[in-house]
Amino acid sequence: NAGVMQNPRHLVRRRGQEARLRCSPMKGHSHVYWYRQLPEEGLKFMVYLQKENIIDESGMPKERFSAEFPKEGPSILRIQQVVRGDSAAYFCASSPSRDLLTQYFGPGTRLTVL
Amino acid sequence: QQQVKQSPQSLIVQKGGIPIINCAYENTAFDYFPWYQQFPGKGPALLIAIRPDVSEKKEGRFTISFNKSAKQFSLHIMDSQPGDSATYFCAAFWSGGSNYKLTFGKGTLLTVNP
């Protein structure tokens, strides 16, 4: 059973460009979470999604950031008009409905904004 | 407001030593406390977790001690090995809510020297 998959693993963007980060949860998992990790910081919750629904986006910046988890396909975290401060590691986690306490993390996408 | 405070920021021990990492939380609604281990370039992996109705939990060489009245918990690693060198994050979780987000400490970089 493959783990949580994220791509790309590394992404370089220039200021003002768009970044799209993809997350495929573990098979059978319908709950997806996105976290951001800044250098020497812990992970900060961004958004919690179930299929086709955003459950909690209290950690998402109000502007430029959006997330979706469509009925088919991976979850997408989209950052428009990136700025240098968006440089970070973005982790996706998933959990099954029967065990929402256990979140399985992917390897992360490291975003660098030049 | 940092809801989970973790210390120390870094820790160096010799092989066979017992590193101890401490965390304190503020929100009494938290009722599940996992520890994650993260190796460089990887995503966090669940190590061990505890609920506040028990004071101690052991899994292999890893032990969590929990003090509910002090709102503190700690991770002990028995007979530490160089392969345990990683960053360790404590986290807290409120299972009574609807968002299931993890609140992380800032992490402890553990180095175990041979």
mmCIF file of C-alpha atoms in Angstrom:
data_model
loop_
_atom_site.group_PDB
_atom_site.id
_atom_site.type_symbol
_atom_site.label_atom_id
_atom_site.label_comp_id
_atom_site.label_asym_id
_atom_site.label_seq_id
_atom_site.Cartn_x
_atom_site.Cartn_y
_atom_site.Cartn_z
ATOM 1 C CA ASN A 1 0.000 0.000 0.000
ATOM 2 C CA ALA A 2 1.709 3.162 -1.199
ATOM 3 C CA GLY A 3 1.992 5.997 1.266
ATOM 4 C CA VAL A 4 0.933 9.587 0.778
ATOM 5 C CA MET A 5 2.440 10.904 -2.427
ATOM 6 C CA GLN A 6 3.311 14.488 -3.137
ATOM 7 C CA ASN A 7 4.646 16.098 -6.266
ATOM 8 C CA PRO A 8 6.684 17.804 -7.210
ATOM 9 C CA ARG A 9 9.209 17.212 -4.446
ATOM 10 C CA HIS A 10 10.983 20.463 -5.243
ATOM 11 C CA LEU A 11 9.486 23.478 -6.956
ATOM 12 C CA VAL A 12 11.207 26.721 -7.883
ATOM 13 C CA ARG A 13 9.145 29.736 -8.831
ATOM 14 C CA ARG A 14 9.892 33.377 -9.471
ATOM 15 C CA ARG A 15 7.995 36.053 -7.624
ATOM 16 C CA GLY A 16 4.567 36.561 -9.152
ATOM 17 C CA GLN A 17 4.250 33.082 -10.615
ATOM 18 C CA GLU A 18 1.788 30.426 -9.545
ATOM 19 C CA ALA A 19 2.672 27.280 -7.614
ATOM 20 C CA ARG A 20 0.585 24.108 -7.736
ATOM 21 C CA LEU A 21 1.297 21.379 -5.214
ATOM 22 C CA ARG A 22 -0.305 17.965 -5.549
ATOM 23 C CA CYS A 23 -1.131 15.363 -2.949
ATOM 24 C CA SER A 24 -2.442 11.852 -3.467
ATOM 25 C CA PRO A 25 -3.650 10.410 -0.154
ATOM 26 C CA MET A 26 -3.178 6.815 0.884
ATOM 27 C CA LYS A 27 -5.589 4.403 -0.720
ATOM 28 C CA GLY A 28 -8.917 4.457 1.072
ATOM 29 C CA HIS A 29 -8.232 7.755 2.848
ATOM 30 C CA SER A 30 -10.789 10.472 2.233
ATOM 31 C CA HIS A 31 -9.440 13.088 4.656
ATOM 32 C CA VAL A 32 -6.582 15.364 3.583
ATOM 33 C CA TYR A 33 -4.699 17.999 5.543
ATOM 34 C CA TRP A 34 -2.109 20.522 4.387
ATOM 35 C CA TYR A 35 0.605 21.877 6.676
ATOM 36 C CA ARG A 36 3.392 24.395 6.075
ATOM 37 C CA GLN A 37 6.817 24.163 7.672
ATOM 38 C CA LEU A 38 9.029 27.219 7.760
ATOM 39 C CA PRO A 39 12.765 26.860 8.543
ATOM 40 C CA GLU A 40 13.314 25.969 12.208
ATOM 41 C CA GLU A 41 9.595 26.013 12.864
ATOM 42 C CA GLY A 42 7.091 23.318 13.542
ATOM 43 C CA LEU A 43 4.387 22.435 11.093
ATOM 44 C CA LYS A 44 1.482 24.846 10.911
ATOM 45 C CA PHE A 45 -1.967 23.654 9.923
ATOM 46 C CA MET A 46 -3.365 25.244 6.782
ATOM 47 C CA VAL A 47 -6.490 23.417 5.616
ATOM 48 C CA TYR A 48 -8.514 20.236 6.107
ATOM 49 C CA LEU A 49 -10.484 18.784 3.213
ATOM 50 C CA GLN A 50 -12.695 15.854 2.503
ATOM 51 C CA LYS A 51 -13.689 14.839 -0.991
ATOM 52 C CA GLU A 52 -15.201 17.927 -2.691
ATOM 53 C CA ASN A 53 -15.466 19.801 0.619
ATOM 54 C CA ILE A 54 -13.292 22.226 2.564
ATOM 55 C CA ILE A 55 -13.922 21.444 6.230
ATOM 56 C CA ASP A 56 -11.555 23.901 7.907
ATOM 57 C CA GLU A 57 -9.390 26.513 6.212
ATOM 58 C CA SER A 58 -8.629 28.540 9.325
ATOM 59 C CA GLY A 59 -4.865 28.263 8.753
ATOM 60 C CA MET A 60 -4.883 29.445 5.159
ATOM 61 C CA PRO A 61 -3.773 32.987 4.338
ATOM 62 C CA LYS A 62 -6.791 34.957 3.182
ATOM 63 C CA GLU A 63 -5.316 35.889 -0.150
ATOM 64 C CA ARG A 64 -3.483 33.991 -2.901
ATOM 65 C CA PHE A 65 -3.902 30.534 -1.331
ATOM 66 C CA SER A 66 -6.565 28.004 -2.247
ATOM 67 C CA ALA A 67 -7.038 24.261 -1.893
ATOM 68 C CA GLU A 68 -9.280 21.637 -3.393
ATOM 69 C CA PHE A 69 -9.846 17.897 -3.167
ATOM 70 C CA PRO A 70 -11.957 16.898 -6.148
ATOM 71 C CA LYS A 71 -14.031 13.752 -6.449
ATOM 72 C CA GLU A 72 -11.406 12.321 -8.790
ATOM 73 C CA GLY A 73 -7.717 13.046 -8.652
ATOM 74 C CA PRO A 74 -5.285 14.469 -6.134
ATOM 75 C CA SER A 75 -5.729 17.318 -3.709
ATOM 76 C CA ILE A 76 -4.220 20.573 -4.993
ATOM 77 C CA LEU A 77 -2.769 23.440 -2.979
ATOM 78 C CA ARG A 78 -2.524 26.491 -5.183
ATOM 79 C CA ILE A 79 -0.519 29.607 -4.419
ATOM 80 C CA GLN A 80 -1.008 32.517 -6.759
ATOM 81 C CA GLN A 81 1.483 35.355 -7.258
ATOM 82 C CA VAL A 82 4.077 33.773 -4.996
ATOM 83 C CA VAL A 83 6.314 35.931 -2.810
ATOM 84 C CA ARG A 84 9.629 35.082 -1.129
ATOM 85 C CA GLY A 85 7.859 34.536 2.173
ATOM 86 C CA ASP A 86 6.000 31.567 0.642
ATOM 87 C CA SER A 87 9.279 29.615 0.489
ATOM 88 C CA ALA A 88 8.739 26.641 2.781
ATOM 89 C CA ALA A 89 8.111 22.926 2.881
ATOM 90 C CA TYR A 90 4.473 22.027 2.343
ATOM 91 C CA PHE A 91 3.301 18.708 3.727
ATOM 92 C CA CYS A 92 0.151 16.837 3.004
ATOM 93 C CA ALA A 93 -1.284 14.249 5.368
ATOM 94 C CA SER A 94 -4.200 11.872 5.062
ATOM 95 C CA SER A 95 -6.273 9.754 7.396
ATOM 96 C CA PRO A 96 -8.986 7.141 7.018
ATOM 97 C CA SER A 97 -12.506 7.805 8.262
ATOM 98 C CA ARG A 98 -12.197 5.036 10.857
ATOM 99 C CA ASP A 99 -9.141 6.639 12.512
ATOM 100 C CA LEU A 100 -9.088 10.413 12.204
ATOM 101 C CA LEU A 101 -6.541 10.682 15.023
ATOM 102 C CA THR A 102 -3.762 9.176 12.907
ATOM 103 C CA GLN A 103 -2.419 11.352 10.136
ATOM 104 C CA TYR A 104 0.059 9.901 7.656
ATOM 105 C CA PHE A 105 2.368 12.460 6.125
ATOM 106 C CA GLY A 106 3.814 12.642 2.650
ATOM 107 C CA PRO A 107 7.441 13.552 1.893
ATOM 108 C CA GLY A 108 6.588 17.192 1.274
ATOM 109 C CA THR A 109 7.096 19.712 -1.492
ATOM 110 C CA ARG A 110 9.883 22.194 -0.960
ATOM 111 C CA LEU A 111 8.949 25.472 -2.581
ATOM 112 C CA THR A 112 11.634 28.039 -3.299
ATOM 113 C CA VAL A 113 10.619 31.476 -4.521
ATOM 114 C CA LEU A 114 13.386 33.415 -6.217
ATOM 115 C CA GLN B 1 0.005 32.466 20.490
ATOM 116 C CA GLN B 2 2.022 29.281 20.679
ATOM 117 C CA GLN B 3 -0.274 26.608 22.026
ATOM 118 C CA VAL B 4 2.373 23.871 22.324
ATOM 119 C CA LYS B 5 5.807 24.807 23.634
ATOM 120 C CA GLN B 6 8.647 22.358 23.072
ATOM 121 C CA SER B 7 12.136 22.248 24.597
ATOM 122 C CA PRO B 8 15.004 21.986 24.152
ATOM 123 C CA GLN B 9 15.487 23.245 20.620
ATOM 124 C CA SER B 10 18.434 20.889 20.137
ATOM 125 C CA LEU B 11 19.963 18.043 22.101
ATOM 126 C CA ILE B 12 23.159 16.039 21.803
ATOM 127 C CA VAL B 13 23.671 12.745 23.625
ATOM 128 C CA GLN B 14 26.064 9.844 23.445
ATOM 129 C CA LYS B 15 24.965 6.441 22.224
ATOM 130 C CA GLY B 16 23.134 4.652 25.024
ATOM 131 C CA GLY B 17 22.046 7.881 26.676
ATOM 132 C CA ILE B 18 18.424 8.809 27.443
ATOM 133 C CA PRO B 19 17.417 12.038 25.726
ATOM 134 C CA ILE B 20 14.332 13.720 27.162
ATOM 135 C CA ILE B 21 12.198 16.166 25.189
ATOM 136 C CA ASN B 22 9.569 18.227 26.960
ATOM 137 C CA CYS B 23 6.345 19.817 25.808
ATOM 138 C CA ALA B 24 3.757 22.000 27.504
ATOM 139 C CA TYR B 25 0.318 22.884 26.245
ATOM 140 C CA GLU B 26 -2.193 25.567 27.102
ATOM 141 C CA ASN B 27 -5.535 24.414 25.738
ATOM 142 C CA THR B 28 -7.162 22.002 28.196
ATOM 143 C CA ALA B 29 -9.462 20.788 25.428
ATOM 144 C CA PHE B 30 -6.559 18.879 23.855
ATOM 145 C CA ASP B 31 -7.053 15.165 24.443
ATOM 146 C CA TYR B 32 -4.574 13.367 22.221
ATOM 147 C CA PHE B 33 -0.831 13.919 22.157
ATOM 148 C CA PRO B 34 1.268 12.301 19.416
ATOM 149 C CA TRP B 35 5.000 12.513 18.821
ATOM 150 C CA TYR B 36 6.397 12.601 15.318
ATOM 151 C CA GLN B 37 9.902 11.790 14.092
ATOM 152 C CA GLN B 38 11.252 13.524 11.010
ATOM 153 C CA PHE B 39 14.438 12.710 9.122
ATOM 154 C CA PRO B 40 15.985 15.285 6.772
ATOM 155 C CA GLY B 41 14.106 15.525 3.498
ATOM 156 C CA LYS B 42 11.277 13.324 4.730
ATOM 157 C CA GLY B 43 7.811 13.871 6.090
ATOM 158 C CA PRO B 44 7.013 13.414 9.780
ATOM 159 C CA ALA B 45 6.202 9.872 10.864
ATOM 160 C CA LEU B 46 4.037 9.018 13.865
ATOM 161 C CA LEU B 47 6.176 7.559 16.638
ATOM 162 C CA ILE B 48 3.959 7.169 19.679
ATOM 163 C CA ALA B 49 0.879 8.851 21.117
ATOM 164 C CA ILE B 50 -0.904 9.167 24.456
ATOM 165 C CA ARG B 51 -4.268 10.225 25.836
ATOM 166 C CA PRO B 52 -4.433 12.201 29.103
ATOM 167 C CA ASP B 53 -6.161 9.411 31.012
ATOM 168 C CA VAL B 54 -2.836 7.561 31.361
ATOM 169 C CA SER B 55 0.383 8.867 32.876
ATOM 170 C CA GLU B 56 2.833 6.807 30.859
ATOM 171 C CA LYS B 57 2.992 4.829 27.639
ATOM 172 C CA LYS B 58 5.862 2.703 26.336
ATOM 173 C CA GLU B 59 6.501 1.421 22.848
ATOM 174 C CA GLY B 60 9.842 -0.239 22.429
ATOM 175 C CA ARG B 61 12.550 2.220 23.443
ATOM 176 C CA PHE B 62 10.185 5.207 23.367
ATOM 177 C CA THR B 63 8.224 6.335 26.433
ATOM 178 C CA ILE B 64 5.794 9.207 26.876
ATOM 179 C CA SER B 65 5.234 10.590 30.368
ATOM 180 C CA PHE B 66 2.128 12.716 30.859
ATOM 181 C CA ASN B 67 1.290 15.154 33.662
ATOM 182 C CA LYS B 68 -2.268 16.356 33.175
ATOM 183 C CA SER B 69 -2.341 18.789 36.101
ATOM 184 C CA ALA B 70 0.828 20.502 34.877
ATOM 185 C CA LYS B 71 -0.276 20.288 31.243
ATOM 186 C CA GLN B 72 3.079 18.804 30.326
ATOM 187 C CA PHE B 73 4.281 15.705 28.545
ATOM 188 C CA SER B 74 7.669 14.379 27.588
ATOM 189 C CA LEU B 75 9.361 11.843 25.337
ATOM 190 C CA HIS B 76 12.152 9.622 26.626
ATOM 191 C CA ILE B 77 14.295 7.525 24.307
ATOM 192 C CA MET B 78 15.962 4.615 26.080
ATOM 193 C CA ASP B 79 19.331 3.285 24.909
ATOM 194 C CA SER B 80 19.500 5.905 22.169
ATOM 195 C CA GLN B 81 21.248 4.992 18.913
ATOM 196 C CA PRO B 82 22.822 7.100 16.158
ATOM 197 C CA GLY B 83 19.897 6.073 13.943
ATOM 198 C CA ASP B 84 17.595 7.968 16.314
ATOM 199 C CA SER B 85 19.203 11.226 15.190
ATOM 200 C CA ALA B 86 16.285 13.207 13.782
ATOM 201 C CA THR B 87 13.953 16.082 14.574
ATOM 202 C CA TYR B 88 11.191 15.228 17.008
ATOM 203 C CA PHE B 89 7.902 17.096 17.164
ATOM 204 C CA CYS B 90 5.288 16.901 19.851
ATOM 205 C CA ALA B 91 1.739 17.709 18.863
ATOM 206 C CA ALA B 92 -1.696 18.113 20.384
ATOM 207 C CA PHE B 93 -5.115 17.358 19.041
ATOM 208 C CA TRP B 94 -8.713 17.999 20.046
ATOM 209 C CA SER B 95 -10.828 15.060 18.988
ATOM 210 C CA GLY B 96 -14.045 16.732 20.097
ATOM 211 C CA GLY B 97 -13.891 19.316 17.354
ATOM 212 C CA SER B 98 -14.724 18.884 13.714
ATOM 213 C CA ASN B 99 -11.455 19.923 12.187
ATOM 214 C CA TYR B 100 -8.970 17.327 13.466
ATOM 215 C CA LYS B 101 -5.966 19.585 13.050
ATOM 216 C CA LEU B 102 -2.677 18.881 14.762
ATOM 217 C CA THR B 103 -0.990 21.694 16.689
ATOM 218 C CA PHE B 104 2.764 21.122 16.636
ATOM 219 C CA GLY B 105 5.644 22.232 18.820
ATOM 220 C CA LYS B 106 8.635 23.795 17.077
ATOM 221 C CA GLY B 107 10.693 20.619 17.157
ATOM 222 C CA THR B 108 13.846 19.283 18.804
ATOM 223 C CA LEU B 109 16.866 18.341 16.750
ATOM 224 C CA LEU B 110 18.378 15.266 18.393
ATOM 225 C CA THR B 111 21.903 14.137 17.633
ATOM 226 C CA VAL B 112 23.096 10.821 19.019
ATOM 227 C CA ASN B 113 26.856 10.470 18.766
ATOM 228 C CA PRO B 114 28.401 7.023 18.315
#
